[in-house]
CSV table of C-alpha atoms in Angstrom, one decimal:
chain,number,residue,atom,x,y,z
A,25,MET,CA,-3.5,-194.8,-58.9
A,26,SER,CA,-0.1,-194.6,-60.7
A,27,PRO,CA,1.9,-197.8,-60.9
A,28,PHE,CA,4.8,-198.3,-58.4
A,29,PRO,CA,8.1,-197.2,-60.0
A,30,THR,CA,10.1,-200.4,-60.6
A,31,ASP,CA,13.4,-198.5,-60.3
A,32,MET,CA,12.6,-198.1,-56.6
A,33,ILE,CA,12.5,-201.8,-55.9
A,34,PRO,CA,16.3,-202.5,-55.7
A,35,ASN,CA,16.6,-199.5,-53.3
A,36,ILE,CA,14.0,-200.9,-51.0
A,37,LEU,CA,15.1,-204.5,-51.2
A,38,CYS,CA,18.7,-203.7,-50.3
A,39,ARG,CA,17.6,-202.5,-46.9
A,40,LEU,CA,16.0,-205.8,-46.0
A,41,PRO,CA,17.6,-208.7,-44.0
A,42,VAL,CA,19.0,-211.7,-45.9
A,43,LYS,CA,16.3,-214.1,-44.6
A,44,THR,CA,13.6,-211.9,-46.1
A,45,LEU,CA,15.4,-211.5,-49.4
A,46,LEU,CA,15.8,-215.3,-49.7
A,47,ARG,CA,12.0,-215.6,-49.4
A,48,PHE,CA,11.4,-212.8,-51.9
A,49,LYS,CA,13.4,-214.7,-54.5
A,50,CYS,CA,10.3,-216.8,-55.0
A,51,VAL,CA,8.0,-213.8,-55.7
A,52,SER,CA,8.9,-213.8,-59.4
A,53,LYS,CA,11.8,-214.6,-61.8
A,54,PRO,CA,12.8,-210.9,-62.1
A,55,TRP,CA,13.0,-210.6,-58.4
A,56,GLY,CA,15.0,-213.8,-58.1
A,57,SER,CA,17.4,-212.6,-60.8
A,58,LEU,CA,17.8,-209.2,-59.2
A,59,ILE,CA,18.6,-210.6,-55.7
A,60,ASP,CA,21.2,-213.0,-57.2
A,61,ALA,CA,22.8,-210.3,-59.3
A,62,SER,CA,26.3,-209.3,-58.2
A,63,HIS,CA,25.6,-205.5,-58.3
A,64,PHE,CA,22.6,-206.1,-55.9
A,65,VAL,CA,24.7,-208.3,-53.6
A,66,LYS,CA,27.3,-205.4,-53.4
A,67,SER,CA,24.6,-202.8,-52.8
A,68,HIS,CA,23.0,-204.8,-50.1
A,69,LEU,CA,26.3,-205.3,-48.4
A,70,HIS,CA,27.2,-201.6,-48.7
A,71,GLN,CA,23.9,-200.6,-47.2
A,72,SER,CA,24.4,-202.9,-44.2
A,73,LEU,CA,28.0,-201.7,-43.6
A,74,LYS,CA,27.0,-198.1,-43.9
A,75,THR,CA,24.1,-198.3,-41.5
A,76,ASN,CA,25.7,-200.9,-39.2
A,77,ASN,CA,22.6,-203.0,-39.5
A,78,ASN,CA,22.3,-206.8,-39.9
A,79,VAL,CA,25.4,-207.2,-37.7
A,80,LYS,CA,25.5,-210.6,-35.9
A,81,LEU,CA,27.5,-212.1,-33.0
A,82,PHE,CA,28.5,-215.6,-33.8
A,83,LEU,CA,28.8,-218.0,-30.9
A,84,ASP,CA,31.2,-220.9,-31.3
A,85,ASN,CA,30.7,-223.6,-28.6
A,86,GLY,CA,34.0,-224.2,-27.1
A,87,ALA,CA,33.2,-226.7,-24.3
A,88,GLU,CA,30.7,-229.2,-25.7
A,89,ILE,CA,30.5,-231.5,-28.7
A,90,ASP,CA,27.9,-229.5,-30.7
A,91,ASP,CA,27.0,-229.7,-34.4
A,92,ASN,CA,25.1,-226.5,-34.2
A,93,ALA,CA,26.3,-222.9,-34.4
A,94,TYR,CA,24.6,-219.9,-32.8
A,95,ALA,CA,24.1,-216.3,-33.6
A,96,VAL,CA,22.3,-213.2,-32.2
A,97,ASP,CA,21.8,-209.6,-33.2
A,98,PHE,CA,24.9,-207.9,-31.9
A,99,ASP,CA,23.2,-204.7,-30.7
A,100,SER,CA,20.3,-206.3,-28.8
A,101,LEU,CA,21.8,-209.8,-28.2
A,102,ASN,CA,18.3,-211.0,-29.0
A,103,ASN,CA,16.8,-213.2,-31.8
A,104,LEU,CA,18.9,-216.3,-31.1
A,105,VAL,CA,19.2,-218.6,-34.1
A,106,GLN,CA,21.0,-221.9,-34.6
A,107,PHE,CA,22.1,-223.6,-37.7
A,108,PRO,CA,24.2,-226.7,-38.7
A,109,ARG,CA,28.0,-226.3,-38.9
A,110,PRO,CA,30.0,-227.1,-42.0
A,111,PHE,CA,31.9,-229.8,-40.1
A,112,THR,CA,30.3,-232.2,-37.7
A,113,ALA,CA,31.7,-232.7,-34.2
A,114,GLU,CA,32.3,-236.1,-32.7
A,115,ILE,CA,33.8,-237.1,-29.4
A,116,THR,CA,36.7,-238.9,-31.1
A,117,LYS,CA,37.2,-236.2,-33.7
A,118,TYR,CA,38.6,-232.7,-33.8
A,119,ARG,CA,36.2,-229.8,-33.5
A,120,SER,CA,36.2,-227.0,-36.1
A,121,ARG,CA,36.8,-223.3,-35.3
A,122,ILE,CA,36.1,-220.0,-37.1
A,123,ILE,CA,39.4,-218.4,-38.3
A,124,GLY,CA,38.0,-215.2,-39.7
A,125,SER,CA,35.1,-213.2,-41.0
A,126,TYR,CA,34.7,-210.6,-43.8
A,127,ASN,CA,31.7,-209.3,-45.7
A,128,GLY,CA,29.5,-212.1,-44.3
A,129,LEU,CA,31.8,-215.0,-45.1
A,130,LEU,CA,33.3,-217.1,-42.4
A,131,ALA,CA,36.3,-219.3,-42.9
A,132,VAL,CA,36.0,-222.5,-40.9
A,133,TYR,CA,39.0,-224.8,-40.0
A,134,HIS,CA,38.9,-228.4,-39.1
A,135,ARG,CA,42.2,-230.2,-38.5
A,136,GLU,CA,41.2,-233.4,-40.3
A,137,GLU,CA,38.6,-232.3,-42.8
A,138,GLY,CA,40.2,-229.0,-44.0
A,139,ILE,CA,38.9,-225.5,-44.5
A,140,ALA,CA,35.5,-224.2,-45.8
A,141,LEU,CA,34.1,-220.8,-46.7
A,142,TRP,CA,30.7,-220.5,-45.2
A,143,ASN,CA,27.9,-217.9,-45.4
A,144,PRO,CA,25.7,-218.6,-42.4
A,145,SER,CA,23.1,-216.2,-43.6
A,146,THR,CA,22.5,-218.1,-46.9
A,147,ARG,CA,23.5,-221.5,-45.4
A,148,LYS,CA,25.9,-221.9,-48.3
A,149,CYS,CA,29.3,-223.6,-47.9
A,150,HIS,CA,32.3,-224.2,-50.1
A,151,TYR,CA,34.9,-226.8,-49.1
A,152,LEU,CA,38.4,-225.8,-50.2
A,153,PRO,CA,40.6,-228.2,-52.1
A,154,ALA,CA,43.4,-230.0,-50.2
A,155,LEU,CA,47.0,-228.9,-50.2
A,156,ASP,CA,49.6,-230.6,-52.4
A,157,GLU,CA,51.1,-233.6,-50.6
A,158,ASP,CA,54.7,-232.3,-50.8
A,159,ILE,CA,53.7,-229.5,-48.4
A,160,SER,CA,51.2,-231.3,-46.2
A,161,MET,CA,53.5,-234.3,-45.7
A,162,ASP,CA,56.3,-232.0,-44.4
A,163,HIS,CA,54.0,-230.5,-41.8
A,164,ASP,CA,55.3,-230.8,-38.3
A,165,THR,CA,51.9,-231.5,-36.7
A,166,ILE,CA,51.2,-231.2,-33.0
A,167,PRO,CA,48.5,-233.3,-31.3
A,168,GLY,CA,45.4,-231.4,-30.2
A,169,TYR,CA,42.3,-229.8,-31.8
A,170,ASN,CA,42.7,-226.2,-30.7
A,171,TYR,CA,45.4,-223.6,-31.5
A,172,ASP,CA,48.9,-224.8,-32.0
A,173,ASN,CA,52.1,-223.2,-33.1
A,174,SER,CA,52.7,-225.4,-36.1
A,175,THR,CA,49.5,-224.4,-38.1
A,176,ILE,CA,49.0,-220.7,-38.5
A,177,LEU,CA,45.8,-219.4,-40.3
A,178,GLY,CA,44.2,-216.3,-41.5
A,179,PHE,CA,41.3,-215.1,-43.7
A,180,GLY,CA,40.9,-211.8,-45.6
A,181,TYR,CA,39.8,-210.0,-48.7
A,182,ASP,CA,42.1,-208.6,-51.4
A,183,LYS,CA,40.4,-205.4,-52.2
A,184,ILE,CA,42.5,-204.8,-55.3
A,185,THR,CA,41.6,-208.0,-57.1
A,186,GLU,CA,38.3,-208.4,-55.2
A,187,ASP,CA,39.2,-211.9,-54.1
A,188,TYR,CA,38.7,-213.7,-50.8
A,189,LYS,CA,41.9,-215.4,-49.6
A,190,VAL,CA,42.9,-217.9,-46.9
A,191,VAL,CA,46.5,-218.1,-45.7
A,192,LYS,CA,47.9,-221.3,-44.2
A,193,MET,CA,51.4,-221.5,-42.7
A,194,LEU,CA,52.7,-224.9,-41.9
A,195,ARG,CA,55.8,-225.5,-39.7
A,196,SER,CA,58.3,-227.6,-41.7
A,197,LYS,CA,59.7,-230.8,-40.3
A,198,THR,CA,62.9,-230.5,-42.4
A,199,GLN,CA,63.5,-226.7,-42.4
A,200,ASN,CA,63.5,-224.1,-39.7
A,201,CYS,CA,60.6,-222.1,-41.2
A,202,PHE,CA,56.9,-221.9,-42.0
A,203,LYS,CA,56.0,-222.9,-45.5
A,204,VAL,CA,53.2,-220.6,-46.6
A,205,THR,CA,50.3,-221.2,-49.0
A,206,ILE,CA,47.5,-218.9,-50.1
A,207,TYR,CA,44.1,-219.8,-51.4
A,208,SER,CA,42.3,-217.7,-53.9
A,209,GLN,CA,38.5,-218.0,-54.1
A,210,LYS,CA,38.5,-216.8,-57.7
A,211,SER,CA,40.8,-219.6,-58.9
A,212,ASN,CA,39.7,-222.1,-56.3
A,213,THR,CA,43.4,-223.1,-55.9
A,214,TRP,CA,46.2,-223.0,-53.3
A,215,ARG,CA,49.5,-221.5,-54.3
A,216,ARG,CA,52.9,-221.6,-52.6
A,217,ILE,CA,54.4,-218.2,-51.7
A,218,LYS,CA,57.7,-217.2,-50.0
A,219,ASP,CA,58.3,-218.7,-46.6
A,220,CYS,CA,57.4,-216.6,-43.5
A,221,PRO,CA,60.5,-214.7,-42.1
A,222,TYR,CA,59.1,-214.9,-38.6
A,223,ASP,CA,58.6,-217.6,-36.0
A,224,ILE,CA,55.4,-218.0,-34.1
A,225,PRO,CA,56.3,-219.8,-30.8
A,226,ILE,CA,53.0,-219.1,-29.2
A,227,ASN,CA,49.6,-219.1,-31.0
A,228,TYR,CA,46.4,-218.0,-29.2
A,229,ASN,CA,44.3,-216.8,-32.1
A,230,ASP,CA,44.1,-216.6,-35.9
A,231,GLY,CA,45.2,-213.7,-38.1
A,232,ALA,CA,43.6,-210.3,-37.9
A,233,TYR,CA,42.7,-208.7,-41.3
A,234,VAL,CA,43.2,-204.9,-41.6
A,235,ASN,CA,44.3,-202.7,-44.5
A,236,ASN,CA,44.5,-205.5,-47.0
A,237,ALA,CA,46.9,-207.5,-44.9
A,238,ILE,CA,46.5,-210.3,-42.3
A,239,HIS,CA,48.5,-209.8,-39.1
A,240,TRP,CA,49.9,-212.1,-36.4
A,241,VAL,CA,52.3,-211.8,-33.5
A,242,GLY,CA,55.7,-213.5,-33.9
A,243,ASP,CA,59.4,-213.3,-33.3
A,244,GLU,CA,62.2,-212.4,-35.7
A,245,ILE,CA,64.0,-215.6,-36.4
A,246,LEU,CA,67.5,-214.2,-36.0
A,247,SER,CA,67.1,-211.7,-33.1
A,248,GLY,CA,64.1,-213.2,-31.3
A,249,ARG,CA,62.5,-209.8,-31.1
A,250,ASN,CA,58.8,-209.9,-30.5
A,251,VAL,CA,56.9,-208.1,-33.3
A,252,ILE,CA,53.5,-207.6,-34.9
A,253,PHE,CA,53.8,-208.6,-38.6
A,254,GLY,CA,51.5,-208.9,-41.5
A,255,LEU,CA,51.2,-210.5,-45.0
A,256,HIS,CA,49.8,-208.2,-47.7
A,257,LEU,CA,47.2,-210.1,-49.7
A,258,ASN,CA,47.9,-208.4,-53.0
A,259,THR,CA,51.7,-208.0,-53.1
A,260,GLU,CA,52.3,-211.1,-50.9
A,261,GLU,CA,55.0,-209.3,-49.1
A,262,TYR,CA,55.6,-209.5,-45.4
A,263,LEU,CA,55.5,-206.3,-43.4
A,264,GLU,CA,56.3,-205.3,-39.8
A,265,VAL,CA,53.9,-203.0,-37.9
A,266,PRO,CA,55.7,-200.1,-36.1
A,267,GLU,CA,55.6,-200.5,-32.4
A,268,GLY,CA,54.1,-198.0,-30.0
A,269,LYS,CA,55.5,-196.9,-26.6
A,270,ARG,CA,56.9,-199.7,-24.5
A,271,SER,CA,55.1,-198.5,-21.4
A,272,SER,CA,52.1,-196.5,-20.4
A,273,GLU,CA,52.5,-193.0,-18.9
A,274,ASP,CA,49.8,-193.9,-16.4
A,275,LYS,CA,51.0,-197.2,-14.8
A,276,LYS,CA,47.8,-198.4,-13.1
A,277,CYS,CA,49.7,-201.3,-11.5
A,278,GLY,CA,51.8,-198.8,-9.5
A,279,ALA,CA,55.1,-200.4,-10.5
A,280,TYR,CA,58.0,-198.0,-11.0
A,281,TYR,CA,59.3,-200.1,-13.8
A,282,CYS,CA,56.9,-202.1,-15.9
A,283,GLU,CA,58.0,-202.4,-19.5
A,284,GLY,CA,58.8,-206.1,-19.9
A,285,PHE,CA,55.9,-207.5,-21.8
A,286,SER,CA,55.2,-209.8,-24.8
A,287,TYR,CA,52.6,-209.4,-27.4
A,288,MET,CA,49.8,-212.0,-27.2
A,289,ASN,CA,46.7,-211.6,-29.4
A,290,VAL,CA,46.3,-209.3,-32.3
A,291,GLY,CA,42.8,-208.4,-33.4
A,292,VAL,CA,40.5,-205.8,-35.0
A,293,LEU,CA,38.5,-203.3,-33.1
A,294,GLY,CA,36.3,-200.7,-34.8
A,295,GLY,CA,38.2,-201.4,-38.0
A,296,CYS,CA,41.5,-200.7,-36.3
A,297,LEU,CA,44.4,-203.1,-35.5
A,298,CYS,CA,44.6,-203.8,-31.8
A,299,VAL,CA,46.9,-206.0,-29.6
A,300,SER,CA,47.1,-207.2,-26.1
A,301,ARG,CA,50.3,-206.9,-24.1
A,302,ASP,CA,51.0,-209.5,-21.4
A,303,PHE,CA,52.6,-208.1,-18.3
A,304,SER,CA,52.7,-211.4,-16.3
A,305,SER,CA,56.2,-210.4,-15.1
A,306,CYS,CA,55.0,-207.2,-13.4
A,307,PRO,CA,56.3,-207.0,-9.9
A,308,ILE,CA,53.0,-205.6,-8.5
A,309,GLU,CA,50.3,-207.6,-10.2
A,310,ASP,CA,49.8,-209.7,-13.4
A,311,HIS,CA,47.9,-207.7,-16.0
A,312,VAL,CA,47.2,-207.2,-19.6
A,313,ASN,CA,46.9,-203.9,-21.6
A,314,ILE,CA,45.0,-203.6,-24.9
A,315,TRP,CA,46.3,-201.0,-27.3
A,316,VAL,CA,44.6,-199.8,-30.5
A,317,MET,CA,46.3,-198.4,-33.6
A,318,LYS,CA,44.0,-195.5,-34.5
A,319,GLU,CA,45.7,-194.8,-37.9
A,320,TYR,CA,47.2,-197.8,-39.6
A,321,GLY,CA,51.0,-197.8,-39.9
A,322,VAL,CA,51.4,-194.7,-37.8
A,323,LYS,CA,53.5,-195.4,-34.7
A,324,GLU,CA,52.3,-192.4,-32.8
A,325,SER,CA,48.6,-193.5,-33.2
A,326,TRP,CA,48.9,-196.4,-30.8
A,327,THR,CA,46.6,-195.7,-27.9
A,328,GLU,CA,46.1,-197.6,-24.7
A,329,LEU,CA,42.4,-198.7,-24.4
A,330,LEU,CA,42.1,-200.7,-21.2
A,331,TYR,CA,43.9,-202.4,-18.3
A,332,LEU,CA,43.0,-205.8,-17.0
A,333,SER,CA,44.4,-207.3,-13.8
A,334,ARG,CA,44.3,-211.0,-13.0
A,335,ASN,CA,42.6,-210.3,-9.6
A,336,GLN,CA,39.9,-208.0,-11.0
A,337,TRP,CA,39.0,-209.6,-14.3
A,338,VAL,CA,36.1,-212.1,-14.5
A,339,THR,CA,37.7,-214.6,-16.9
A,340,ASN,CA,41.1,-215.7,-18.2
A,341,ILE,CA,42.9,-212.5,-19.1
A,342,PHE,CA,46.0,-213.9,-20.9
A,343,HIS,CA,44.2,-215.0,-24.0
A,344,THR,CA,42.1,-211.9,-24.1
A,345,ARG,CA,41.3,-210.3,-27.5
A,346,ALA,CA,38.9,-207.4,-28.2
A,347,VAL,CA,36.0,-208.3,-30.4
A,348,GLY,CA,33.9,-205.1,-30.8
A,349,TYR,CA,32.5,-201.9,-29.3
A,350,ALA,CA,28.9,-201.6,-28.2
A,351,ARG,CA,26.9,-199.2,-30.4
A,352,ASP,CA,27.3,-196.4,-27.8
A,353,GLY,CA,31.1,-196.9,-27.8
A,354,ASN,CA,31.2,-197.1,-24.0
A,355,LYS,CA,31.8,-200.9,-23.7
A,356,VAL,CA,34.1,-203.4,-25.3
A,357,LEU,CA,33.3,-207.0,-25.8
A,358,LEU,CA,36.2,-209.3,-24.9
A,359,ASP,CA,36.9,-212.9,-25.7
A,360,ASP,CA,39.5,-215.0,-23.9
A,361,GLY,CA,40.1,-217.0,-27.1
A,362,GLY,CA,40.0,-220.3,-25.4
A,363,GLY,CA,36.3,-221.1,-25.1
A,364,GLN,CA,35.5,-219.4,-21.8
A,365,GLN,CA,32.7,-217.0,-21.1
A,366,PRO,CA,33.1,-213.7,-23.0
A,367,ALA,CA,32.6,-210.4,-21.0
A,368,TRP,CA,31.9,-206.8,-21.4
A,369,PHE,CA,34.3,-204.1,-20.2
A,370,ASN,CA,32.9,-200.7,-19.4
A,371,LEU,CA,35.4,-198.1,-20.6
A,372,GLU,CA,33.9,-195.4,-18.3
A,373,ASP,CA,33.8,-197.0,-14.9
A,374,GLU,CA,36.0,-200.0,-15.7
A,375,SER,CA,33.4,-202.4,-14.5
A,376,SER,CA,32.8,-205.8,-16.2
A,377,HIS,CA,30.1,-208.4,-16.5
A,378,LEU,CA,29.9,-211.8,-18.3
A,379,LEU,CA,28.0,-212.2,-21.5
A,380,CYS,CA,24.9,-214.3,-20.9
A,381,ILE,CA,22.5,-215.2,-23.8
A,382,PRO,CA,19.5,-217.3,-22.8
A,383,GLY,CA,19.3,-220.5,-24.8
A,384,ALA,CA,22.9,-220.3,-26.1
A,385,PRO,CA,26.0,-222.1,-24.8
A,386,GLN,CA,27.9,-219.9,-22.3
A,387,LEU,CA,31.5,-221.1,-22.8
A,388,VAL,CA,32.0,-219.8,-26.4
A,389,SER,CA,34.5,-218.1,-28.7
A,390,ILE,CA,32.8,-215.2,-30.5
A,391,ILE,CA,33.2,-213.3,-33.7
A,392,ILE,CA,31.2,-210.5,-35.4
A,393,TYR,CA,29.9,-210.8,-38.9
A,394,VAL,CA,27.5,-208.9,-41.1
A,395,GLU,CA,24.6,-210.7,-42.8
A,396,SER,CA,25.2,-210.7,-46.6
A,397,LEU,CA,24.4,-212.5,-49.9
A,398,VAL,CA,28.0,-212.8,-50.8
A,399,SER,CA,28.8,-216.1,-52.6
A,400,VAL,CA,31.1,-218.7,-51.1
A,401,SER,CA,32.5,-219.7,-54.5
């Protein structure tokens, strides 16, 4: 019998889940070195993204004091696992929240303890250094542990420099602006960049990473115009996303005039930028529309995906953000962003049902991540 060709081993191993690979590191020193090697980490990640395997749904308990996090396979919603969080939760302390996910890394924010980069698949965690005092002392903080409009956050990956970055905007006490700092994983340092030219009077979710930029909803400081804007992670320039049609050609609410809306949550759906429009001033019924930008930066590619009315929807519609498509593409998983019960929306018959996972908390915020071996530092 001919020996097994050793050049086939990496090709086989890169198709296995992270948990199995971590066990296989103990088989031999060569296997351990292979699995730790950066080229293998990239190959394994590429294989998972190409096949859409090893995709997990992270469940962030939003209603109870819970030191554990939970995850299930996104396609089947089975194989529930729980693991300790990077920051503990106490009744008298603030709870942490996930501010973004990319390539298997999650950025976790805790108002008192700071920010950490966390890989829940490898259970590794890196705590970011603190900001300089001259910036943090000028922060116009607002009491509370959840979202507020004085601390704006985002997490993404600079594909040009291959560097994971965290953006933190702090509303200044002394100036009418957000002071902006950006963290680089490669240098493990924070650096001050130019102030944000937009105000963010309402903040319901963290930044959405698409096309090498992190995006938020805000207002122009001078005109007050409601816009979707981004910060490019490589050039560190602010950009404005072109707006689509102000109204839908098919007004399901039945109103003759229904164009007065404000942007609420910006997110990522199927790799595309998406946004929810709040029509709480509609004369017929309160509702929200979710639009998707099929081709980034192209105004004409904005497409209306779904319509949610307050009377018909099963949870709080006005914090709603789209999380992901089901594998068949016929359903969209929606999260209210405030620790309520997520729900599926069927794009074909417009029915809905709540997400229920036995053994897991029901009132959760959710985020999708892919299992990977990517290092946190």
